[in-house]
Short mmCIF file of C-alpha atoms in Angstrom, two decimals:
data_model
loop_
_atom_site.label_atom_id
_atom_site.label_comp_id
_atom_site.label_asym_id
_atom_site.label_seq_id
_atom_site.Cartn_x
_atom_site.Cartn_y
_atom_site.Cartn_z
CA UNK A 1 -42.57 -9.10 99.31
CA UNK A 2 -42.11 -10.44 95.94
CA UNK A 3 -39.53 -7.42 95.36
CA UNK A 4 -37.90 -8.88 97.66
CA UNK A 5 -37.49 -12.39 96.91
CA UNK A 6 -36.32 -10.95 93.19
CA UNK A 7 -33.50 -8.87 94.92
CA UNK A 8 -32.25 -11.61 97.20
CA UNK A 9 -31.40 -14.17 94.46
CA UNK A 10 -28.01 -15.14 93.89
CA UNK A 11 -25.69 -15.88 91.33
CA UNK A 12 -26.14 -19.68 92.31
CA UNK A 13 -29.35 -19.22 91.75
CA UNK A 14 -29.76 -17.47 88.50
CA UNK A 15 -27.09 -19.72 86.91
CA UNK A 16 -29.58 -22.95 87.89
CA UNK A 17 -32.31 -21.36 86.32
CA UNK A 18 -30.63 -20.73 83.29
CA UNK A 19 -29.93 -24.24 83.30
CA UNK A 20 -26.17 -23.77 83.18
CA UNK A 21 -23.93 -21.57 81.79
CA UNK A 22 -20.83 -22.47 79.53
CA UNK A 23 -17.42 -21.09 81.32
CA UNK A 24 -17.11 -18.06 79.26
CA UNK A 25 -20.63 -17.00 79.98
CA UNK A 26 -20.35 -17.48 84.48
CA UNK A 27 -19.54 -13.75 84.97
CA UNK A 28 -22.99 -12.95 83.72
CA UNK A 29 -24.73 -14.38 86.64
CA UNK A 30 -22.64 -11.95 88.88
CA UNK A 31 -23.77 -9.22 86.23
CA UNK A 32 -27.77 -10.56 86.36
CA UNK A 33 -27.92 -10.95 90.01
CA UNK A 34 -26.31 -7.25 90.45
CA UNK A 35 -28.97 -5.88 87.66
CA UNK A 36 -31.69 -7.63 89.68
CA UNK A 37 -30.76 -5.78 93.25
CA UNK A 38 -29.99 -2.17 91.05
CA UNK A 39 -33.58 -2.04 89.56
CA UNK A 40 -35.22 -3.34 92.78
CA UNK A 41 -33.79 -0.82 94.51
CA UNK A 42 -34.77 1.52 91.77
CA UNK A 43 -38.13 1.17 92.17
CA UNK A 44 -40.50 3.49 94.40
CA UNK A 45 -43.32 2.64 94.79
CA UNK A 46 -46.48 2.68 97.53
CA UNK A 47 -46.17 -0.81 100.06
CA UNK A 48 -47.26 -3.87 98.82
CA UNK A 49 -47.29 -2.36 95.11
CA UNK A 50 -45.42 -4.46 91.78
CA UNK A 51 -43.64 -2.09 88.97
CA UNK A 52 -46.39 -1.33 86.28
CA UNK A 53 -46.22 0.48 83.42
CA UNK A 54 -48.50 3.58 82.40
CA UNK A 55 -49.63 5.39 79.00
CA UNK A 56 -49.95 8.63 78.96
CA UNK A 57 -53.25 10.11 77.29
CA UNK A 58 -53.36 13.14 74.90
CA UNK A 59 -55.48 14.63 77.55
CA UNK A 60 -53.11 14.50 80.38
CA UNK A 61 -54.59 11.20 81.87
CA UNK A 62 -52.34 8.29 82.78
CA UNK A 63 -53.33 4.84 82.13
CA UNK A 64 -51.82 2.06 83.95
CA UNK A 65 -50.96 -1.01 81.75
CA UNK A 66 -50.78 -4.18 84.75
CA UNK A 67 -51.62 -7.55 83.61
CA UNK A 68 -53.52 -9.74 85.51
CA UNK A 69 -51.09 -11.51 87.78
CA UNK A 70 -48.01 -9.88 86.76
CA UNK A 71 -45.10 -8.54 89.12
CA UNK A 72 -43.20 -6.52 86.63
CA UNK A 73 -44.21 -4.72 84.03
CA UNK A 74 -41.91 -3.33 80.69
CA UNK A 75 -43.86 -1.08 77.96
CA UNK A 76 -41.18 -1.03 74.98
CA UNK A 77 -43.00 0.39 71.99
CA UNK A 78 -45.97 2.13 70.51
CA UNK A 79 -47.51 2.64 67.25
CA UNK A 80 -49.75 5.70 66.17
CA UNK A 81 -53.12 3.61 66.79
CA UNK A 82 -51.66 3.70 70.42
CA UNK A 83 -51.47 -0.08 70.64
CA UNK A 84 -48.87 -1.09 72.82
CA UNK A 85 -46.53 -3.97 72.82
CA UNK A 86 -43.94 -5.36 75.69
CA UNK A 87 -43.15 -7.59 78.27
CA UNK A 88 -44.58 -8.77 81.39
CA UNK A 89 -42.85 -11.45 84.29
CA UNK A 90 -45.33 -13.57 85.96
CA UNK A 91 -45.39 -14.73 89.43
CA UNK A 92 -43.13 -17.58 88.55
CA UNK A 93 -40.20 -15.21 86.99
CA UNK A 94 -41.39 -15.77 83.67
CA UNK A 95 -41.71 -13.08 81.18
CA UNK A 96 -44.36 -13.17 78.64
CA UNK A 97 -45.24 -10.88 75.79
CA UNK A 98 -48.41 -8.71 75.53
CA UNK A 99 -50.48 -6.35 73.09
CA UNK A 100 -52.68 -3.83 75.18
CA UNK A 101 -54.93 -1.64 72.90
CA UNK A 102 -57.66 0.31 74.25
CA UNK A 103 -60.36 -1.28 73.37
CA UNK A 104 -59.40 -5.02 73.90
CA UNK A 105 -57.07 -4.17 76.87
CA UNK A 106 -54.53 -6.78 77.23
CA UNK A 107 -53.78 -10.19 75.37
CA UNK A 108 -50.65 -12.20 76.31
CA UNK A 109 -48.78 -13.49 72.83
CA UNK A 110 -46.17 -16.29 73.82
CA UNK A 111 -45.25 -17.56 70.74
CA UNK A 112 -43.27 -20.09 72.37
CA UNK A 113 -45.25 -21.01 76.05
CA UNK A 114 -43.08 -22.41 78.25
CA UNK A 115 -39.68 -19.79 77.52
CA UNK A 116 -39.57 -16.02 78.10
CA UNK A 117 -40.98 -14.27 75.00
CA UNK A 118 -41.06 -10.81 74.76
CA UNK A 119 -42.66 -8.19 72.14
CA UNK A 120 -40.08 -5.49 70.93
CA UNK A 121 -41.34 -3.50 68.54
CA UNK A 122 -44.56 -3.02 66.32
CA UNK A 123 -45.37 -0.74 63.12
CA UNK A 124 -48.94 1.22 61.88
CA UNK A 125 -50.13 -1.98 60.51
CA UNK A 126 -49.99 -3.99 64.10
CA UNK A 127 -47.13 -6.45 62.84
CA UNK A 128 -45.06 -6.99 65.54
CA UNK A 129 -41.48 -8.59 66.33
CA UNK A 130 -40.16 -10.07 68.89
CA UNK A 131 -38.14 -13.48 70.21
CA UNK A 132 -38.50 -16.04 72.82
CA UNK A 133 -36.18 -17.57 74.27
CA UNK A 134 -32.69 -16.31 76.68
CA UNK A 135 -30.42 -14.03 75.31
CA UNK A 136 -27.43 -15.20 76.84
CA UNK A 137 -28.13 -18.67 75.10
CA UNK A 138 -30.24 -18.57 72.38
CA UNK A 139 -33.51 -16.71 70.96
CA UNK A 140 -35.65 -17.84 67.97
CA UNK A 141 -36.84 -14.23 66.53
CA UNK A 142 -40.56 -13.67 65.34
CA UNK A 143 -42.68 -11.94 63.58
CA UNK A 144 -46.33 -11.82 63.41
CA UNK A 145 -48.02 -10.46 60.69
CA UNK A 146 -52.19 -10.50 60.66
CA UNK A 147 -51.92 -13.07 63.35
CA UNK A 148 -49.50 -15.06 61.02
CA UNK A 149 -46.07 -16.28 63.10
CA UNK A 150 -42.86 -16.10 60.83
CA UNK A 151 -39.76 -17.21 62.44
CA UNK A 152 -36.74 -14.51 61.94
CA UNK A 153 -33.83 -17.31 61.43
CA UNK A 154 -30.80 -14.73 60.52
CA UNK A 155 -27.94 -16.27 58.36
CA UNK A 156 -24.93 -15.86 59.54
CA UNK A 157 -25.32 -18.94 62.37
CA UNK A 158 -25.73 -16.84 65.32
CA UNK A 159 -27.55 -18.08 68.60
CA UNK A 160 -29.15 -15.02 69.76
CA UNK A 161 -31.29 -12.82 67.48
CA UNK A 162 -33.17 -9.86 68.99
CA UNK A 163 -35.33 -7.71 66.47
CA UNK A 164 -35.55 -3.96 68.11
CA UNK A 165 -38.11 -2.29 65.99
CA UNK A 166 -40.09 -2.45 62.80
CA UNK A 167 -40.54 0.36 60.71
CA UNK A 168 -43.68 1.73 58.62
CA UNK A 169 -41.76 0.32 55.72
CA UNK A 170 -41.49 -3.49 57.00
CA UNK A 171 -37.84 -2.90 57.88
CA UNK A 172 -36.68 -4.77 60.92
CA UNK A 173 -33.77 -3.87 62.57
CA UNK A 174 -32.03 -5.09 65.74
CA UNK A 175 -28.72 -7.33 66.97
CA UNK A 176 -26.88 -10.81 66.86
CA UNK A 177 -24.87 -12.33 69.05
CA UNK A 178 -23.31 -15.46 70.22
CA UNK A 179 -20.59 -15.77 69.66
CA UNK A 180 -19.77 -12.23 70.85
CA UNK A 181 -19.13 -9.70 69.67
CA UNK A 182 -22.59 -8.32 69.17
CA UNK A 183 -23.50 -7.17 65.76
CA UNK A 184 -26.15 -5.13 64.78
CA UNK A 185 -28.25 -6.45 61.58
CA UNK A 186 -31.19 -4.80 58.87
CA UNK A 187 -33.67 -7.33 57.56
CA UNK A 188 -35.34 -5.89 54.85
CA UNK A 189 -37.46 -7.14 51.80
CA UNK A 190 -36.16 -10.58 52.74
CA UNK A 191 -32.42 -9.25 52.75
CA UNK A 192 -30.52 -10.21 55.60
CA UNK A 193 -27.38 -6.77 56.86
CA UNK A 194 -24.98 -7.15 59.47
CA UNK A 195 -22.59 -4.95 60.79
CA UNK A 196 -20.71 -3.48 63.61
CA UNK A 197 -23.34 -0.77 64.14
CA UNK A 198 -25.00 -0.39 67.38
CA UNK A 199 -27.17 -3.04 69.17
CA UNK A 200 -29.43 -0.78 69.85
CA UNK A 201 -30.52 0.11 66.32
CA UNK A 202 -33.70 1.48 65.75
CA UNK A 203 -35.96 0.63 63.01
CA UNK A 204 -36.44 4.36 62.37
CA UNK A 205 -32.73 4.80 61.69
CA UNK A 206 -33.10 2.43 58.56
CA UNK A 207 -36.11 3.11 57.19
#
């Protein structure tokens, strides 16, 4: 199965698709292949099935959110009109971003076609952030505000900038990082924050 093929690749492998990795950087493709196998092996699900997300409904229904011809897929936020926002990976191992509301069902939103893109957070307005790109060597952050694409270019001349969340305020929030360590940053109002807080800021934390 296609599970399969994603467990069996090596660290060979993974480094050639990632074009190359500077010295410093080789370990990860021990750490990527091992993360691959894990959350293969994770999954359980019926024969011949791919890992799909689902949406619960405020009546106790479940709605399964599957893009056409996708073999993984990553819900990773919400907002309070229930339009979701994520990641899917294609049957070439290429991730893509999507917006699923009810009525419209899905839409795939690369920014960037042709690199993995991926849509982290969105607020009550439907602005959403996200990058494209590889987060071991570089991103370009986003975001897209009444269909309007605004690249997220942070300051302080790091390669990898992942936005985590937007809150009702406009606040963005998320991390930076090569060169390591990681840093955590606030964007707000056009004001650029980083600090050692945690990568995994929320943008509720700094609203």
């Amino acid at each position: 199965t296609r599970l399969d093929a994603t467990a069996a690749w090596t660290e060979a492998a993974i480094d050639e698709a990632l074009g190359g990795l500077p010295p410093h950087k080789r370990h990860c493709s021990a750490l990527a292949a091992e993360a691959l196998r894990r959350a293969v092996n994770a999954v359980t699900l019926h024969e011949g099935d791919d890992p799909v997300g689902f949406l619960y409904t405020r009546d106790g229904g479940v709605v399964t959110l599957e893009p056409p011809g996708a073999i993984w897929t990553i819900p990773l936020d919400i907002n309070n009109r229930r339009e979701v926002v994520g990641r899917y990976m294609d049957e070439e191992f290429r991730w893509h971003g999507f917006l699923w509301t009810s009525a419209a069902g899905f839409r795939t939103v690369d920014v960037q076609p042709g690199r993995d893109n991926v849509l982290m957070g969105i607020d009550a307005s439907g602005t959403v952030v996200g990058y494209a790109g590889d987060t071991l060597l570089g991103t370009d952050a986003f975001v897209i505000r009444r269909g309007v694409v605004e690249t997220l270019q942070n300051p302080f001349g790091y390669a990898v900038t992942v936005p985590t969340g937007i809150s009702e305020n406009g606040t963005i929030v998320g991390y930076l990082t090569e060169p390591s360590p990681s840093r955590g940053f606030i964007l707000r109002n056009g004001e650029w924050r980083e600090g050692a807080w945690s990568t995994r800021l929320k943008a509720g934390w700094a609203a």
